[in-house]
Amino acid sequence: MSLAESAGAGQPVPAIEGVGISRAFGGVRAVQDASFAALAGEVHALVGENGAGKSTLIKILGGRIRPDAGQVRVRGAAVLLNSPHDAHRLGAWTVFQELTLLPAMTVAENLLLGREPRGRLGLIDRRAMERDGEAMLAGLGIHHIDPLALVQDLPLAERQIVEIVRAITQDPSILFLDEPTSSLMEREVAWLFGQIRRLRAAGTAIVFTSHRWNEIVSIADRITVCRGGTNVGTFTEIGEDEAVTLMTGRRVGSQYPPRPPAPAGETALAVRNLSGEGVHDVSLELRKGEILGIGGLAGHGHRELFFMLFGAQQPTGGEIRLDGKPVRIASPRAAVRTGSGIALVPEDRKTEGLLLAMSVRDNMSLTILSRIASVGVIRQATEQRLCRGIMEMLKVRAAGLASPVGALSGGNQQKVLLGRWLLADCRTLLLYDVTRGVDAATKHEIYELMTRLAGEGRSIMFYSSDAEELAHQAHRVLVLREGRIAAELDGTGLTAEDIVAAAMRDRAA
Amino acid sequence: MNDMSAAHPPARAATPAASFLRSNIREYGMMLSLFAIMIFFEFMTGGTLMKPLNLTNLILQNSYIVIMALGMLLVIVAGHIDLSVGSVSGFIGAMAAVLMVRFGLHFIPTALLCLAAGGLIGAMQGFWVARFRIPSFIVTLAGMLVFKGLTLALLDGQSVGPFPRTFQLLSSGFIPDLFNGASLRITSVVLGVAFAAVLVGVSVAGRGRQRRHGVETEPLGLFVARNAFFAAIIVAFFTLLATYRGMPNVLVIMLGLIALYGFVTNRTTIGRRIYALGGNEKAARLSGVRTERLTFLTFVNMGVLAALAGLVFAARLNTATPKAGQGFELDVIAACFIGGASAYGGVGTVIGAVIGAFIMGVMNNGMSILGIGIDYQQVIKGLVLLAAVFIDVYHKSK
């Protein structure tokens, strides 16, 4: 447990440093009192679970978002970064996780954006631009990308490479790489690491994030572990097990209600060889009364799998059976109307779930409108009674049924969404990261609700970015990796470490 | 500084009526603006604005804008726009003229055919928007050009008229007076009183329902004062009309449609779903709403109402001209936005759109009486539109 900072007294001035950084989005604290420093000529890895605050921290240090509190220092001097442009002027460049290339422009135009070669009259010299673009790529050993190709026609990996090239040809003194390898193949990763070593030798401070442990140990000089929006330790040497323990933390188990015994009941939902965009050959069974956890790192097919089961995305192959009968779920409407009713609480409740300007009542009753209407006219008394009942049952804290949902806290918004599906009496609930951005007390209520619903014989499929939660709540956990089921873990005695380890373990052979 | 809630001063203690007014200023605000504008022009025109003859004209002149604003409101709430309504109404007017004048078809089958054609036109445009997700701005811009052209082609560039007397009555007719009142059409007064009574009844029932459900209601004094005020205004208005020729037929159609669409938006499943669709299309679809079908239907509805407006306008002019309907779409869209609809979808009320239409109408009428040229009328209308939306946005951002 050596929490030793690598540098002692008389340490060199860090190339970039964040001190006491905090940032909240809405009510969610993404980063809280985090401190981080990277030295010139070092490769510094930031590791942590999804939502640990890595990306937000990088965005703050890269000038993309402003911190609510704390200070950013570049080479010892406090700076105010109002835009990425401010950071660029100080030599700090970032390769963000979501790509920032302009899709309708060519590779060369993207590479030279903002530094276009000028010809006579200060007009852009297109021929020089093509030549410079090609030279840039070739100078870094890339010959397979056409500088005249439109970025939108390139595969994801090549777009990522263009993004990286754009940053490293700026001769950065500080370079941030947010999950640069997630879409790269082995050979491309080797190329990237070659470039990183070259920059390190030239004295650049390089900060990168990755979920692949072997990559981290092969290139990083130091490793900083993040958890819950703050840094929990910086190491020159740390084992994977120790890191995973730190990443998941030692959280009190008692916040989880006791798990009901695993049901031996009949199968509610069976999926055979389901394939489609982002999902490959997934087979699973969900029993009545079961809480099936789905774990793994973000971007590994969870969202697509949930959307397919809810009819919001169509699979290209495979079979879905509900209560033994094969079904085709053509739309979310069809999913809700299947025999037992399938419901989805989506990833982003604000953009995919709620109608923020409409009332609690309107949001809850939306799916059951035709059931509570006579010839298209809503029976207001019935609607009011049903919604009030659910609101009381879920203890939604709002001024009244008429309050706009946008004014509620994250936890109460999530309850309204859950209420919508309980009103529709769906027996199969797909809950996608249902506790994300929800306060601890409400989390506990949601756990109890899940347990109770499972006890009533409903089936719950539950993805969470919080492995701890899965380990405590689920009867079984399936870990998805690159769209496939990488592991099936039994819930009894399961720990968060087991899940994270299964998710990060590199493909066996 | 980051904790916004801490920055708010504690709510000031105020009388219940004042605090209710403050939190519902939007609903009252529009109505009050309309009254303010009317009083202003009544004063400026030396009493001409509220002369029974002018009031009747005001209704006839704005009926087709109001009718289309009802459909446009649904389109805008659903998150779209329809730029073609002016051209479509002109085209339908031309079609009616050709059918009745050239082919001598009776006005009832003509009207039915025209309404069906309007629905079909709406369906065609809605199809591209809903099925292929082409922005409605583009689809209806295309429709605007297409139907402007087709109107010219259909009329050979000439005006076609006059229409049979029965058809003209749609716009220039008045409801018959059962009491043979010579100077005062008693039927119209009676209808006005009945109308006011129904409105008061509905609002009393609504208040009772709200109270039963424990929703905050406005203080009793304010409630009584408001209802008495509006009832008095309505009765006065109908009485004024009754001293001229009574209630125009088209006012009956208009009031019926306003009531119908008010009901649809507030009380029916389809109305609620349209608000959901415009508020957040993705969330609505993921909640099981058939968003494509709903978008399609709002355009079909718009087409039918544009057709009805086209008939009313043609009947009023007693001739179909190639230029009929041009620019109507701008007044209709402006009416919805002045009435508080959001350009981002999901927000807007029927009554707001109607008031918006009359604000535009009263300004047109008042400025014409004052002899302000068409040039500056447009400048002023443009500025009023901008100001109205600015006040709305400012009010919301506070």
PDB file of N, CA and C in Angstrom, chain B residues 157-237:
ATOM      1  N   GLY B 157     -53.252  31.823 -65.120  1.00  0.00           N
ATOM      2  CA  GLY B 157     -52.804  33.172 -64.806  1.00  0.00           C
ATOM      3  C   GLY B 157     -53.913  34.190 -64.692  1.00  0.00           C
ATOM      4  N   GLN B 158     -55.168  33.730 -64.706  1.00  0.00           N
ATOM      5  CA  GLN B 158     -56.281  34.684 -64.629  1.00  0.00           C
ATOM      6  C   GLN B 158     -57.112  34.485 -63.373  1.00  0.00           C
ATOM      7  N   SER B 159     -57.916  35.465 -63.057  1.00  0.00           N
ATOM      8  CA  SER B 159     -58.831  35.317 -61.928  1.00  0.00           C
ATOM      9  C   SER B 159     -60.075  34.590 -62.394  1.00  0.00           C
ATOM     10  N   VAL B 160     -60.593  33.721 -61.521  1.00  0.00           N
ATOM     11  CA  VAL B 160     -61.798  32.969 -61.873  1.00  0.00           C
ATOM     12  C   VAL B 160     -62.878  33.265 -60.840  1.00  0.00           C
ATOM     13  N   GLY B 161     -64.062  33.640 -61.298  1.00  0.00           N
ATOM     14  CA  GLY B 161     -65.169  33.967 -60.423  1.00  0.00           C
ATOM     15  C   GLY B 161     -66.303  34.468 -61.277  1.00  0.00           C
ATOM     16  N   PRO B 162     -67.381  34.965 -60.753  1.00  0.00           N
ATOM     17  CA  PRO B 162     -67.735  34.908 -59.327  1.00  0.00           C
ATOM     18  C   PRO B 162     -68.300  33.531 -58.949  1.00  0.00           C
ATOM     19  N   PHE B 163     -68.472  33.339 -57.680  1.00  0.00           N
ATOM     20  CA  PHE B 163     -68.953  32.046 -57.177  1.00  0.00           C
ATOM     21  C   PHE B 163     -70.457  32.071 -56.990  1.00  0.00           C
ATOM     22  N   PRO B 164     -71.072  30.870 -56.927  1.00  0.00           N
ATOM     23  CA  PRO B 164     -72.505  30.820 -56.594  1.00  0.00           C
ATOM     24  C   PRO B 164     -72.751  31.493 -55.243  1.00  0.00           C
ATOM     25  N   ARG B 165     -73.904  32.091 -55.081  1.00  0.00           N
ATOM     26  CA  ARG B 165     -74.278  32.826 -53.870  1.00  0.00           C
ATOM     27  C   ARG B 165     -74.121  31.973 -52.605  1.00  0.00           C
ATOM     28  N   THR B 166     -74.523  30.703 -52.696  1.00  0.00           N
ATOM     29  CA  THR B 166     -74.476  29.827 -51.518  1.00  0.00           C
ATOM     30  C   THR B 166     -73.050  29.681 -51.001  1.00  0.00           C
ATOM     31  N   PHE B 167     -72.073  29.621 -51.917  1.00  0.00           N
ATOM     32  CA  PHE B 167     -70.683  29.467 -51.501  1.00  0.00           C
ATOM     33  C   PHE B 167     -70.164  30.742 -50.839  1.00  0.00           C
ATOM     34  N   GLN B 168     -70.565  31.892 -51.411  1.00  0.00           N
ATOM     35  CA  GLN B 168     -70.117  33.163 -50.837  1.00  0.00           C
ATOM     36  C   GLN B 168     -70.529  33.311 -49.376  1.00  0.00           C
ATOM     37  N   LEU B 169     -71.677  32.697 -49.048  1.00  0.00           N
ATOM     38  CA  LEU B 169     -72.202  32.834 -47.681  1.00  0.00           C
ATOM     39  C   LEU B 169     -71.233  32.290 -46.632  1.00  0.00           C
ATOM     40  N   LEU B 170     -70.363  31.388 -47.072  1.00  0.00           N
ATOM     41  CA  LEU B 170     -69.363  30.832 -46.151  1.00  0.00           C
ATOM     42  C   LEU B 170     -68.601  31.971 -45.459  1.00  0.00           C
ATOM     43  N   SER B 171     -68.270  32.995 -46.222  1.00  0.00           N
ATOM     44  CA  SER B 171     -67.510  34.107 -45.650  1.00  0.00           C
ATOM     45  C   SER B 171     -68.337  35.357 -45.397  1.00  0.00           C
ATOM     46  N   SER B 172     -69.238  35.656 -46.334  1.00  0.00           N
ATOM     47  CA  SER B 172     -69.936  36.939 -46.210  1.00  0.00           C
ATOM     48  C   SER B 172     -71.319  36.773 -45.587  1.00  0.00           C
ATOM     49  N   GLY B 173     -71.675  35.556 -45.192  1.00  0.00           N
ATOM     50  CA  GLY B 173     -73.007  35.335 -44.611  1.00  0.00           C
ATOM     51  C   GLY B 173     -73.008  35.567 -43.110  1.00  0.00           C
ATOM     52  N   PHE B 174     -74.208  35.802 -42.586  1.00  0.00           N
ATOM     53  CA  PHE B 174     -74.380  35.968 -41.139  1.00  0.00           C
ATOM     54  C   PHE B 174     -75.459  35.008 -40.689  1.00  0.00           C
ATOM     55  N   ILE B 175     -75.403  34.621 -39.445  1.00  0.00           N
ATOM     56  CA  ILE B 175     -76.430  33.679 -38.993  1.00  0.00           C
ATOM     57  C   ILE B 175     -77.781  34.392 -39.001  1.00  0.00           C
ATOM     58  N   PRO B 176     -78.818  33.658 -39.436  1.00  0.00           N
ATOM     59  CA  PRO B 176     -80.140  34.282 -39.522  1.00  0.00           C
ATOM     60  C   PRO B 176     -80.645  34.656 -38.135  1.00  0.00           C
ATOM     61  N   ASP B 177     -81.377  35.753 -38.065  1.00  0.00           N
ATOM     62  CA  ASP B 177     -81.918  36.168 -36.763  1.00  0.00           C
ATOM     63  C   ASP B 177     -83.326  35.645 -36.611  1.00  0.00           C
ATOM     64  N   LEU B 178     -83.529  34.842 -35.576  1.00  0.00           N
ATOM     65  CA  LEU B 178     -84.833  34.211 -35.370  1.00  0.00           C
ATOM     66  C   LEU B 178     -85.875  35.201 -34.844  1.00  0.00           C
ATOM     67  N   PHE B 179     -85.370  36.333 -34.349  1.00  0.00           N
ATOM     68  CA  PHE B 179     -86.305  37.265 -33.707  1.00  0.00           C
ATOM     69  C   PHE B 179     -86.640  38.468 -34.583  1.00  0.00           C
ATOM     70  N   ASN B 180     -86.063  38.451 -35.838  1.00  0.00           N
ATOM     71  CA  ASN B 180     -86.296  39.561 -36.744  1.00  0.00           C
ATOM     72  C   ASN B 180     -85.948  40.913 -36.150  1.00  0.00           C
ATOM     73  N   GLY B 181     -84.912  40.924 -35.317  1.00  0.00           N
ATOM     74  CA  GLY B 181     -84.479  42.205 -34.762  1.00  0.00           C
ATOM     75  C   GLY B 181     -83.900  43.066 -35.873  1.00  0.00           C
ATOM     76  N   ALA B 182     -84.392  44.259 -36.010  1.00  0.00           N
ATOM     77  CA  ALA B 182     -83.951  45.110 -37.110  1.00  0.00           C
ATOM     78  C   ALA B 182     -82.638  45.804 -36.768  1.00  0.00           C
ATOM     79  N   SER B 183     -82.596  46.443 -35.602  1.00  0.00           N
ATOM     80  CA  SER B 183     -81.378  47.161 -35.250  1.00  0.00           C
ATOM     81  C   SER B 183     -80.474  46.313 -34.358  1.00  0.00           C
ATOM     82  N   LEU B 184     -81.038  45.288 -33.715  1.00  0.00           N
ATOM     83  CA  LEU B 184     -80.235  44.423 -32.845  1.00  0.00           C
ATOM     84  C   LEU B 184     -80.589  42.962 -33.157  1.00  0.00           C
ATOM     85  N   ARG B 185     -79.583  42.212 -33.648  1.00  0.00           N
ATOM     86  CA  ARG B 185     -79.822  40.779 -33.949  1.00  0.00           C
ATOM     87  C   ARG B 185     -79.808  40.025 -32.633  1.00  0.00           C
ATOM     88  N   ILE B 186     -80.995  39.739 -32.139  1.00  0.00           N
ATOM     89  CA  ILE B 186     -81.100  39.184 -30.788  1.00  0.00           C
ATOM     90  C   ILE B 186     -80.456  37.800 -30.690  1.00  0.00           C
ATOM     91  N   THR B 187     -80.575  37.002 -31.755  1.00  0.00           N
ATOM     92  CA  THR B 187     -79.977  35.667 -31.726  1.00  0.00           C
ATOM     93  C   THR B 187     -78.486  35.745 -31.390  1.00  0.00           C
ATOM     94  N   SER B 188     -77.818  36.710 -31.992  1.00  0.00           N
ATOM     95  CA  SER B 188     -76.385  36.833 -31.762  1.00  0.00           C
ATOM     96  C   SER B 188     -76.095  37.192 -30.313  1.00  0.00           C
ATOM     97  N   VAL B 189     -76.918  38.057 -29.730  1.00  0.00           N
ATOM     98  CA  VAL B 189     -76.736  38.402 -28.322  1.00  0.00           C
ATOM     99  C   VAL B 189     -76.933  37.167 -27.450  1.00  0.00           C
ATOM    100  N   VAL B 190     -78.002  36.428 -27.765  1.00  0.00           N
ATOM    101  CA  VAL B 190     -78.299  35.217 -26.982  1.00  0.00           C
ATOM    102  C   VAL B 190     -77.130  34.240 -27.077  1.00  0.00           C
ATOM    103  N   LEU B 191     -76.623  34.070 -28.309  1.00  0.00           N
ATOM    104  CA  LEU B 191     -75.495  33.153 -28.485  1.00  0.00           C
ATOM    105  C   LEU B 191     -74.280  33.636 -27.705  1.00  0.00           C
ATOM    106  N   GLY B 192     -74.064  34.932 -27.703  1.00  0.00           N
ATOM    107  CA  GLY B 192     -72.941  35.489 -26.965  1.00  0.00           C
ATOM    108  C   GLY B 192     -73.067  35.192 -25.484  1.00  0.00           C
ATOM    109  N   VAL B 193     -74.253  35.395 -24.935  1.00  0.00           N
ATOM    110  CA  VAL B 193     -74.482  35.116 -23.518  1.00  0.00           C
ATOM    111  C   VAL B 193     -74.269  33.624 -23.247  1.00  0.00           C
ATOM    112  N   ALA B 194     -74.790  32.781 -24.144  1.00  0.00           N
ATOM    113  CA  ALA B 194     -74.633  31.333 -23.966  1.00  0.00           C
ATOM    114  C   ALA B 194     -73.155  30.954 -23.999  1.00  0.00           C
ATOM    115  N   PHE B 195     -72.436  31.556 -24.936  1.00  0.00           N
ATOM    116  CA  PHE B 195     -71.012  31.257 -25.086  1.00  0.00           C
ATOM    117  C   PHE B 195     -70.259  31.632 -23.813  1.00  0.00           C
ATOM    118  N   ALA B 196     -70.532  32.829 -23.298  1.00  0.00           N
ATOM    119  CA  ALA B 196     -69.887  33.268 -22.068  1.00  0.00           C
ATOM    120  C   ALA B 196     -70.221  32.321 -20.920  1.00  0.00           C
ATOM    121  N   ALA B 197     -71.487  31.886 -20.876  1.00  0.00           N
ATOM    122  CA  ALA B 197     -71.906  30.994 -19.796  1.00  0.00           C
ATOM    123  C   ALA B 197     -71.158  29.670 -19.878  1.00  0.00           C
ATOM    124  N   VAL B 198     -71.000  29.149 -21.098  1.00  0.00           N
ATOM    125  CA  VAL B 198     -70.282  27.880 -21.266  1.00  0.00           C
ATOM    126  C   VAL B 198     -68.837  28.034 -20.801  1.00  0.00           C
ATOM    127  N   LEU B 199     -68.189  29.136 -21.204  1.00  0.00           N
ATOM    128  CA  LEU B 199     -66.797  29.347 -20.808  1.00  0.00           C
ATOM    129  C   LEU B 199     -66.659  29.415 -19.295  1.00  0.00           C
ATOM    130  N   VAL B 200     -67.556  30.159 -18.658  1.00  0.00           N
ATOM    131  CA  VAL B 200     -67.511  30.261 -17.204  1.00  0.00           C
ATOM    132  C   VAL B 200     -67.743  28.883 -16.584  1.00  0.00           C
ATOM    133  N   GLY B 201     -68.708  28.150 -17.141  1.00  0.00           N
ATOM    134  CA  GLY B 201     -69.001  26.804 -16.631  1.00  0.00           C
ATOM    135  C   GLY B 201     -67.777  25.908 -16.704  1.00  0.00           C
ATOM    136  N   VAL B 202     -67.107  25.922 -17.867  1.00  0.00           N
ATOM    137  CA  VAL B 202     -65.918  25.088 -18.047  1.00  0.00           C
ATOM    138  C   VAL B 202     -64.852  25.471 -17.037  1.00  0.00           C
ATOM    139  N   SER B 203     -64.679  26.776 -16.815  1.00  0.00           N
ATOM    140  CA  SER B 203     -63.592  27.161 -15.917  1.00  0.00           C
ATOM    141  C   SER B 203     -63.955  26.865 -14.471  1.00  0.00           C
ATOM    142  N   VAL B 204     -65.240  26.940 -14.117  1.00  0.00           N
ATOM    143  CA  VAL B 204     -65.643  26.546 -12.759  1.00  0.00           C
ATOM    144  C   VAL B 204     -65.418  25.052 -12.548  1.00  0.00           C
ATOM    145  N   ALA B 205     -65.793  24.251 -13.554  1.00  0.00           N
ATOM    146  CA  ALA B 205     -65.597  22.801 -13.446  1.00  0.00           C
ATOM    147  C   ALA B 205     -64.108  22.473 -13.328  1.00  0.00           C
ATOM    148  N   GLY B 206     -63.308  23.173 -14.128  1.00  0.00           N
ATOM    149  CA  GLY B 206     -61.865  22.931 -14.100  1.00  0.00           C
ATOM    150  C   GLY B 206     -61.281  23.258 -12.742  1.00  0.00           C
ATOM    151  N   ARG B 207     -61.759  24.364 -12.169  1.00  0.00           N
ATOM    152  CA  ARG B 207     -61.259  24.771 -10.868  1.00  0.00           C
ATOM    153  C   ARG B 207     -61.617  23.739  -9.801  1.00  0.00           C
ATOM    154  N   GLY B 208     -62.850  23.246  -9.902  1.00  0.00           N
ATOM    155  CA  GLY B 208     -63.292  22.228  -8.950  1.00  0.00           C
ATOM    156  C   GLY B 208     -62.420  20.982  -9.035  1.00  0.00           C
ATOM    157  N   ARG B 209     -62.129  20.583 -10.271  1.00  0.00           N
ATOM    158  CA  ARG B 209     -61.307  19.385 -10.487  1.00  0.00           C
ATOM    159  C   ARG B 209     -59.916  19.597  -9.906  1.00  0.00           C
ATOM    160  N   GLN B 210     -59.341  20.776 -10.193  1.00  0.00           N
ATOM    161  CA  GLN B 210     -58.014  21.061  -9.679  1.00  0.00           C
ATOM    162  C   GLN B 210     -57.984  21.006  -8.162  1.00  0.00           C
ATOM    163  N   ARG B 211     -59.002  21.566  -7.560  1.00  0.00           N
ATOM    164  CA  ARG B 211     -59.049  21.592  -6.089  1.00  0.00           C
ATOM    165  C   ARG B 211     -59.128  20.173  -5.532  1.00  0.00           C
ATOM    166  N   ARG B 212     -59.942  19.350  -6.203  1.00  0.00           N
ATOM    167  CA  ARG B 212     -60.066  17.962  -5.744  1.00  0.00           C
ATOM    168  C   ARG B 212     -58.728  17.249  -5.790  1.00  0.00           C
ATOM    169  N   HIS B 213     -57.915  17.570  -6.813  1.00  0.00           N
ATOM    170  CA  HIS B 213     -56.627  16.908  -6.947  1.00  0.00           C
ATOM    171  C   HIS B 213     -55.530  17.615  -6.182  1.00  0.00           C
ATOM    172  N   GLY B 214     -55.934  18.644  -5.445  1.00  0.00           N
ATOM    173  CA  GLY B 214     -54.940  19.318  -4.601  1.00  0.00           C
ATOM    174  C   GLY B 214     -53.956  20.176  -5.378  1.00  0.00           C
ATOM    175  N   VAL B 215     -54.332  20.566  -6.611  1.00  0.00           N
ATOM    176  CA  VAL B 215     -53.451  21.452  -7.372  1.00  0.00           C
ATOM    177  C   VAL B 215     -53.694  22.879  -6.905  1.00  0.00           C
ATOM    178  N   GLU B 216     -52.640  23.669  -6.874  1.00  0.00           N
ATOM    179  CA  GLU B 216     -52.769  25.070  -6.462  1.00  0.00           C
ATOM    180  C   GLU B 216     -53.682  25.806  -7.434  1.00  0.00           C
ATOM    181  N   THR B 217     -54.700  26.436  -6.929  1.00  0.00           N
ATOM    182  CA  THR B 217     -55.599  27.187  -7.798  1.00  0.00           C
ATOM    183  C   THR B 217     -55.455  28.660  -7.490  1.00  0.00           C
ATOM    184  N   GLU B 218     -55.974  29.469  -8.414  1.00  0.00           N
ATOM    185  CA  GLU B 218     -55.859  30.893  -8.167  1.00  0.00           C
ATOM    186  C   GLU B 218     -56.861  31.282  -7.069  1.00  0.00           C
ATOM    187  N   PRO B 219     -56.550  32.347  -6.342  1.00  0.00           N
ATOM    188  CA  PRO B 219     -57.439  32.764  -5.257  1.00  0.00           C
ATOM    189  C   PRO B 219     -58.859  33.058  -5.778  1.00  0.00           C
ATOM    190  N   LEU B 220     -59.845  32.784  -4.947  1.00  0.00           N
ATOM    191  CA  LEU B 220     -61.240  32.875  -5.372  1.00  0.00           C
ATOM    192  C   LEU B 220     -61.585  34.251  -5.932  1.00  0.00           C
ATOM    193  N   GLY B 221     -61.119  35.298  -5.254  1.00  0.00           N
ATOM    194  CA  GLY B 221     -61.451  36.650  -5.689  1.00  0.00           C
ATOM    195  C   GLY B 221     -60.980  36.901  -7.112  1.00  0.00           C
ATOM    196  N   LEU B 222     -59.752  36.499  -7.367  1.00  0.00           N
ATOM    197  CA  LEU B 222     -59.159  36.686  -8.682  1.00  0.00           C
ATOM    198  C   LEU B 222     -59.943  35.871  -9.717  1.00  0.00           C
ATOM    199  N   PHE B 223     -60.297  34.664  -9.315  1.00  0.00           N
ATOM    200  CA  PHE B 223     -61.010  33.767 -10.208  1.00  0.00           C
ATOM    201  C   PHE B 223     -62.352  34.383 -10.632  1.00  0.00           C
ATOM    202  N   VAL B 224     -63.081  34.866  -9.647  1.00  0.00           N
ATOM    203  CA  VAL B 224     -64.392  35.466  -9.931  1.00  0.00           C
ATOM    204  C   VAL B 224     -64.215  36.709 -10.795  1.00  0.00           C
ATOM    205  N   ALA B 225     -63.251  37.549 -10.436  1.00  0.00           N
ATOM    206  CA  ALA B 225     -63.029  38.788 -11.176  1.00  0.00           C
ATOM    207  C   ALA B 225     -62.672  38.482 -12.623  1.00  0.00           C
ATOM    208  N   ARG B 226     -61.800  37.502 -12.803  1.00  0.00           N
ATOM    209  CA  ARG B 226     -61.334  37.169 -14.151  1.00  0.00           C
ATOM    210  C   ARG B 226     -62.506  36.671 -14.999  1.00  0.00           C
ATOM    211  N   ASN B 227     -63.290  35.751 -14.415  1.00  0.00           N
ATOM    212  CA  ASN B 227     -64.393  35.194 -15.192  1.00  0.00           C
ATOM    213  C   ASN B 227     -65.447  36.243 -15.509  1.00  0.00           C
ATOM    214  N   ALA B 228     -65.732  37.103 -14.536  1.00  0.00           N
ATOM    215  CA  ALA B 228     -66.714  38.154 -14.762  1.00  0.00           C
ATOM    216  C   ALA B 228     -66.235  39.074 -15.864  1.00  0.00           C
ATOM    217  N   PHE B 229     -64.954  39.404 -15.817  1.00  0.00           N
ATOM    218  CA  PHE B 229     -64.365  40.294 -16.797  1.00  0.00           C
ATOM    219  C   PHE B 229     -64.502  39.716 -18.211  1.00  0.00           C
ATOM    220  N   PHE B 230     -64.080  38.454 -18.364  1.00  0.00           N
ATOM    221  CA  PHE B 230     -64.124  37.858 -19.695  1.00  0.00           C
ATOM    222  C   PHE B 230     -65.554  37.655 -20.178  1.00  0.00           C
ATOM    223  N   ALA B 231     -66.436  37.269 -19.257  1.00  0.00           N
ATOM    224  CA  ALA B 231     -67.840  37.091 -19.640  1.00  0.00           C
ATOM    225  C   ALA B 231     -68.403  38.421 -20.135  1.00  0.00           C
ATOM    226  N   ALA B 232     -68.060  39.497 -19.426  1.00  0.00           N
ATOM    227  CA  ALA B 232     -68.552  40.816 -19.819  1.00  0.00           C
ATOM    228  C   ALA B 232     -68.022  41.207 -21.190  1.00  0.00           C
ATOM    229  N   ILE B 233     -66.733  40.957 -21.405  1.00  0.00           N
ATOM    230  CA  ILE B 233     -66.105  41.284 -22.690  1.00  0.00           C
ATOM    231  C   ILE B 233     -66.812  40.536 -23.820  1.00  0.00           C
ATOM    232  N   ILE B 234     -67.052  39.243 -23.594  1.00  0.00           N
ATOM    233  CA  ILE B 234     -67.665  38.424 -24.644  1.00  0.00           C
ATOM    234  C   ILE B 234     -69.061  38.919 -24.966  1.00  0.00           C
ATOM    235  N   VAL B 235     -69.842  39.161 -23.936  1.00  0.00           N
ATOM    236  CA  VAL B 235     -71.214  39.627 -24.157  1.00  0.00           C
ATOM    237  C   VAL B 235     -71.193  40.979 -24.874  1.00  0.00           C
ATOM    238  N   ALA B 236     -70.294  41.858 -24.444  1.00  0.00           N
ATOM    239  CA  ALA B 236     -70.190  43.173 -25.076  1.00  0.00           C
ATOM    240  C   ALA B 236     -69.828  43.037 -26.549  1.00  0.00           C
ATOM    241  N   PHE B 237     -68.882  42.149 -26.798  1.00  0.00           N
ATOM    242  CA  PHE B 237     -68.404  41.917 -28.158  1.00  0.00           C
ATOM    243  C   PHE B 237     -69.547  41.430 -29.067  1.00  0.00           C
TER     244      PHE B 237
END
